[in-house]
XYZ file of C-alpha atoms in Angstrom:
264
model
C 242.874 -26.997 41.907
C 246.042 -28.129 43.473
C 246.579 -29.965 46.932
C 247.249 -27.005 49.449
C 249.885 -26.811 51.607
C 249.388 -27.080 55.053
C 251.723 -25.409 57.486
C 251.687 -25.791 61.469
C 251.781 -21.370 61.609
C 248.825 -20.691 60.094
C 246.688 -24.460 60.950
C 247.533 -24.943 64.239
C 244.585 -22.925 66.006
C 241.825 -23.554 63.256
C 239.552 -26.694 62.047
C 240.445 -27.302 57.878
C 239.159 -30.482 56.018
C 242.094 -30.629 54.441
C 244.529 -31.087 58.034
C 241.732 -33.611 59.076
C 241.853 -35.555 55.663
C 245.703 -35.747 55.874
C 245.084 -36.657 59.564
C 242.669 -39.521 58.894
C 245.892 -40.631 56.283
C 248.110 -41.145 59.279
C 246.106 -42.646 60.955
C 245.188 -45.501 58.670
C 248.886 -45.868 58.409
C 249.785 -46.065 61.737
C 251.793 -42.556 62.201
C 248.789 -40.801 64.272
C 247.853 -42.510 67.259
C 244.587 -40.382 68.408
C 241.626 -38.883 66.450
C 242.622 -35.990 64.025
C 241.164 -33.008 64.943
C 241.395 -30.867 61.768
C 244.078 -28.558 63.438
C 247.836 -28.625 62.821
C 248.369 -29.645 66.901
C 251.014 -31.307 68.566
C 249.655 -34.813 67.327
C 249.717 -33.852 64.205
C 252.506 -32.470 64.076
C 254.372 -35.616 65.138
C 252.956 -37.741 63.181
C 254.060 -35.770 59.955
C 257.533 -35.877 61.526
C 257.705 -39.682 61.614
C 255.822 -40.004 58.330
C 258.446 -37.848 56.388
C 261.338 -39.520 58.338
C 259.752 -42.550 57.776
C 259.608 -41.891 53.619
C 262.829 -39.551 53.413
C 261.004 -36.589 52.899
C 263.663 -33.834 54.847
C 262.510 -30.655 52.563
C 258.827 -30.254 53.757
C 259.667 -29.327 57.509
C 256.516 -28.295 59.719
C 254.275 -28.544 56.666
C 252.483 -30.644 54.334
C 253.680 -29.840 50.924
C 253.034 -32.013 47.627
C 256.077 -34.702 48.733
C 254.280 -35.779 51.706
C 250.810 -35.780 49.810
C 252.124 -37.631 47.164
C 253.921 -40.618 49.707
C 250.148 -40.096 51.193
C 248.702 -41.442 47.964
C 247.021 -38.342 46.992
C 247.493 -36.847 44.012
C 246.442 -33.042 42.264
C 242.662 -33.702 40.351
C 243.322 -33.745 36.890
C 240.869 -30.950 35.054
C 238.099 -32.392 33.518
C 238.310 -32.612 29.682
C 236.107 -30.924 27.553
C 233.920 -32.972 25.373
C 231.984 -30.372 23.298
C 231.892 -30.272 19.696
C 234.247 -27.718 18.243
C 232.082 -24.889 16.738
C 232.512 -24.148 13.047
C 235.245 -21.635 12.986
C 233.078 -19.309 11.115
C 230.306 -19.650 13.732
C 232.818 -18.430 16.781
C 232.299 -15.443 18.473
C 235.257 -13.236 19.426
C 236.597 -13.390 22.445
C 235.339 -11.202 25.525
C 237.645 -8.460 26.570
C 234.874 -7.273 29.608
C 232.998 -9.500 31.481
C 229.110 -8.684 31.017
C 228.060 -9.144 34.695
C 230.840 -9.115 37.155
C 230.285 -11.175 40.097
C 228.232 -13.863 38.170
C 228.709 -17.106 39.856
C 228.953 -20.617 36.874
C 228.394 -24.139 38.037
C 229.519 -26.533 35.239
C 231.527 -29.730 35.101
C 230.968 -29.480 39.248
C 233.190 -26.711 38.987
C 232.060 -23.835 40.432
C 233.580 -20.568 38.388
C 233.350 -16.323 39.520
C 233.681 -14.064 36.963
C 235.402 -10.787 37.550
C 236.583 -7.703 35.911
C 239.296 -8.748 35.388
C 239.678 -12.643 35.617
C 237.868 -15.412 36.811
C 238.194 -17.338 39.666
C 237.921 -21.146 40.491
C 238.583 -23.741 42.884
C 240.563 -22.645 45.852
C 238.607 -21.887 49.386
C 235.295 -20.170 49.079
C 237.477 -16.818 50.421
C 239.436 -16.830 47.982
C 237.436 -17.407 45.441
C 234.738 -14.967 46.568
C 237.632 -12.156 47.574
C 236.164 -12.650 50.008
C 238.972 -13.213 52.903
C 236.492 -12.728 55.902
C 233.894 -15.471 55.093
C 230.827 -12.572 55.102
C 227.611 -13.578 54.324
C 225.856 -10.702 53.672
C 228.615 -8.131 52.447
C 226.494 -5.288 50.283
C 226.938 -2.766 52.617
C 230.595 -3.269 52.466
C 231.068 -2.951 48.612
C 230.183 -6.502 47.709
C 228.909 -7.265 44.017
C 224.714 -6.641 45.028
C 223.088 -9.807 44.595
C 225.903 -11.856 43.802
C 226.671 -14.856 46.082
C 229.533 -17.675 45.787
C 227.552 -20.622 47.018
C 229.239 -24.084 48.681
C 227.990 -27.236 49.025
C 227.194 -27.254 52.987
C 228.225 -23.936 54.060
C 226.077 -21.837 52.521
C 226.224 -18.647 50.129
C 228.914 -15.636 50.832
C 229.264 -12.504 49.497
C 231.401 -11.610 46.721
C 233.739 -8.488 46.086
C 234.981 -6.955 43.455
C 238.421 -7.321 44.753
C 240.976 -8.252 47.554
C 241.413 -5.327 49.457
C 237.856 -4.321 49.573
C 236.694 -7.583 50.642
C 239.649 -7.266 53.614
C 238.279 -3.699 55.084
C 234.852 -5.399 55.049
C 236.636 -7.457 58.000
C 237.279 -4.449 59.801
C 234.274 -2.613 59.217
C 232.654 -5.777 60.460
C 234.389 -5.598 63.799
C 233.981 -2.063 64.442
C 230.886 -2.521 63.996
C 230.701 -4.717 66.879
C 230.645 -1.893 69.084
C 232.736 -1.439 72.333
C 233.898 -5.403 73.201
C 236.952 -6.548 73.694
C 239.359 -8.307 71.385
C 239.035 -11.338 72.953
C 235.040 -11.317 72.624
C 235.352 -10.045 69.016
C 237.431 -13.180 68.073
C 234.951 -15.173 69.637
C 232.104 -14.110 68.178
C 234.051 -13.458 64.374
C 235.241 -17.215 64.965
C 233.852 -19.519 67.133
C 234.597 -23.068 68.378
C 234.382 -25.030 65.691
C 233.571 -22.470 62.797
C 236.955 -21.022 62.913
C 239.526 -20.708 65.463
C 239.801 -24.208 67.150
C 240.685 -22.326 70.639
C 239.160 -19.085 69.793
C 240.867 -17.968 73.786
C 244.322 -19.027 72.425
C 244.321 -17.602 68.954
C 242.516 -14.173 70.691
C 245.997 -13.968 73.321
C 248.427 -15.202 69.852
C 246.648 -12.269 67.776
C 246.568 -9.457 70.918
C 250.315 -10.145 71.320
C 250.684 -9.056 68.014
C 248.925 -5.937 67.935
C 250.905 -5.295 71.409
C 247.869 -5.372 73.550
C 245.508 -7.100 76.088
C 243.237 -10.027 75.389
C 240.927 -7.220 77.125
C 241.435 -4.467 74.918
C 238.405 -3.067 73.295
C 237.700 -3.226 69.949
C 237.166 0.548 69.210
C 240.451 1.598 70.531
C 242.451 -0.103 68.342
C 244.555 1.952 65.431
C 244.371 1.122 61.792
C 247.594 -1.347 62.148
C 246.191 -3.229 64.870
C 242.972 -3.409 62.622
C 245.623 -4.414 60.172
C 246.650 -7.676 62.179
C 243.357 -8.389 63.344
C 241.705 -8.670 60.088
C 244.726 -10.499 58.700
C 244.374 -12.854 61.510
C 240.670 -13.208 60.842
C 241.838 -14.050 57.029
C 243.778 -16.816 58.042
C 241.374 -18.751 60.454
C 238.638 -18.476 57.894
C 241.395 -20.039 55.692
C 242.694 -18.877 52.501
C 243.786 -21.069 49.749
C 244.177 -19.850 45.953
C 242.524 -21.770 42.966
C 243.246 -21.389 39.391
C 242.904 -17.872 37.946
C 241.772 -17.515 34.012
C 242.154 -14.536 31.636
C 238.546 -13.315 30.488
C 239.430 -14.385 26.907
C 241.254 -17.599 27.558
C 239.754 -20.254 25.172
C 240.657 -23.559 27.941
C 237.407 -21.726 30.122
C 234.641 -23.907 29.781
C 231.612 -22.973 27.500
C 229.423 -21.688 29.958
C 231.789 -19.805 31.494
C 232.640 -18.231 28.369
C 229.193 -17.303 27.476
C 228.607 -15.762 30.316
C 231.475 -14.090 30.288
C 230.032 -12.666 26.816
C 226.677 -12.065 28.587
C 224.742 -14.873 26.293
C-alpha cells in the first residue's frame, strides 16, 4: 500500500489518521504549534508550508505528496516476502481465470485481501477496498455481495459490492431513503462530528453550493445531478484511498488468496 496523498480540497472538512499522523510529525519537529486535529485546517496547512520551505520541497503545493513524507521520515511498507516452499511444478494447479466466491474476504500476512470478479483488492481505505465508497454497513438491499463483509480492525464490518458504481447509488438510495429532511440534516446524520465531516454544518453549506441550493433544501427534491454531488461528496468525507489491485491469476498473490480464489 503506498503513503496517500493528502490534499487541503478534499481533507480540510473531515477527520483521517493519516492528516493526524502527518500532524503529530510536525509537531515533534517544531512546524505545528497546536494539537493536530486530523483535518487539513488552517494549522495544518501552515505548518506544511514552512516544513516544505523549510526542506526545499516547492512541487507538493497544498498537499502532502511522497517528498514531504519522505523529509517526514516515512517511507512506503515494503510487501511482505513470501516464505513458502515452492510446490513441485508438477503438483501446481493452473491458474484461476474466475474467482469461486466473489466477495470472499482473506486475512493473511495481516493483509487483509477481497476477491472480485474480476480482480482483487487490498490495502487502500476500507471504501475502496470494499467498493464500497459510502462506508455502508449493511448494504444487501442495495446490491451488495449477501453475506460478505470487509472487516477493520476498530471500525467494524462493511458491506461489499460487486463494483464501483453500484456501491455509489447505494449512497443515494441511502439518502432518499431518509425521507423528507433537509440537506443539511442528511449530511449530519450520513456524517457526523467526528465519524466523518469534521464540521458536518460547513461541509453541508460547501456541498449545497454545489448542487446550487439551500443548506435547507430537502432531500427528496433534489434531481439525479444534485444526487450526483451529494453522493460524491459523501465519497470523499468517508475517504477514499486506492490499494494495490491484482489480476485473478497473478502468481505474486499470496497462497491463500490464491486458493481461494480457486475455491480450495
Amino acid at each position: 500500500m503506498s503513503l496517500p496523498v493528502l490534499d487541503q480540497d478534499s481533507y480540510q472538512w473531515m477527520c483521517s489518521d493519516w492528516v493526524m499522523y502527518a500532524g503529530e510529525l510536525l509537531r515533534q519537529l517544531g512546524y505545528l504549534e497546536t494539537e493536530p486535529t486530523g483535518t487539513y485546517d488552517a494549522e495544518f496547512a501552515a505548518a506544511v508550508r514552512a516544513f516544505q520551505e523549510a526542506y526545499g520541497i516547492t512541487f507538493e503545493e497544498n498537499y502532502v505528496g511522497p517528498y514531504t513524507w519522505e523529509a517526514l521520515g516515512v517511507q512506503d511498507p515494503e510487501p511482505a516476502e513470501d516464505h513458502q516452499e515452492p510446490e513441485h511444478p508438477e503438483h501446481q494447479e493452473p491458474a484461476p481465470t474466475a474467482a469461486a466466491d466473489p466477495g470472499l474476504e482473506v486475512l493473511t500476512g495481516g493483509k487483509r485481501y477481497i476477491i472480485y470478479e474480476d480482480e482483487v483488492r487490498t490495502g487502500g481505505t476500507i471504501s475502496w477496498r470494499a467498493r464500497n465508497p459510502g462506508n455502508i454497513r449493511n448494504g444487501e438491499r442495495y446490491g451488495a455481495y449477501p453475506g460478505k463483509k470487509a472487516n477493520t480492525k476498530s471500525a467494524g464490518s462493511f458491506a461489499v459490492f460487486p463494483d464501483e458504481q453500484t456501491g455509489f447509488e447505494a449512497i443515494k438510495q441511502v439518502l432518499h431513503n431518509y425521507g423528507h429532511i433537509t440537506v443539511a440534516k442528511a449530511m449530519a446524520k450520513y456524517a457526523p462530528a467526528g465519524d466523518g465531516a469534521n464540521d458536518p454544518d460547513a461541509y453541508a453549506r460547501s456541498v449545497a453550493k454545489q448542487m446550487g441550493v439551500s443548506i435547507d433544501t430537502y432531500v427528496d427534491e433534489l434531481d439525479d445531478s444534485q444526487m450526483d454531488i451529494f453522493a460524491t461528496a459523501i465519497k470523499r468525507v468517508e475517504g477514499w484511498t486506492e490499494g494495490e489491485t491484482y489480476a485473478l491469476d497473478d502468481p505474486n498473490l499470496p497462497a491463500d488468496v490464491q486458493r481461494a480464489i480457486r475455491g480450495n
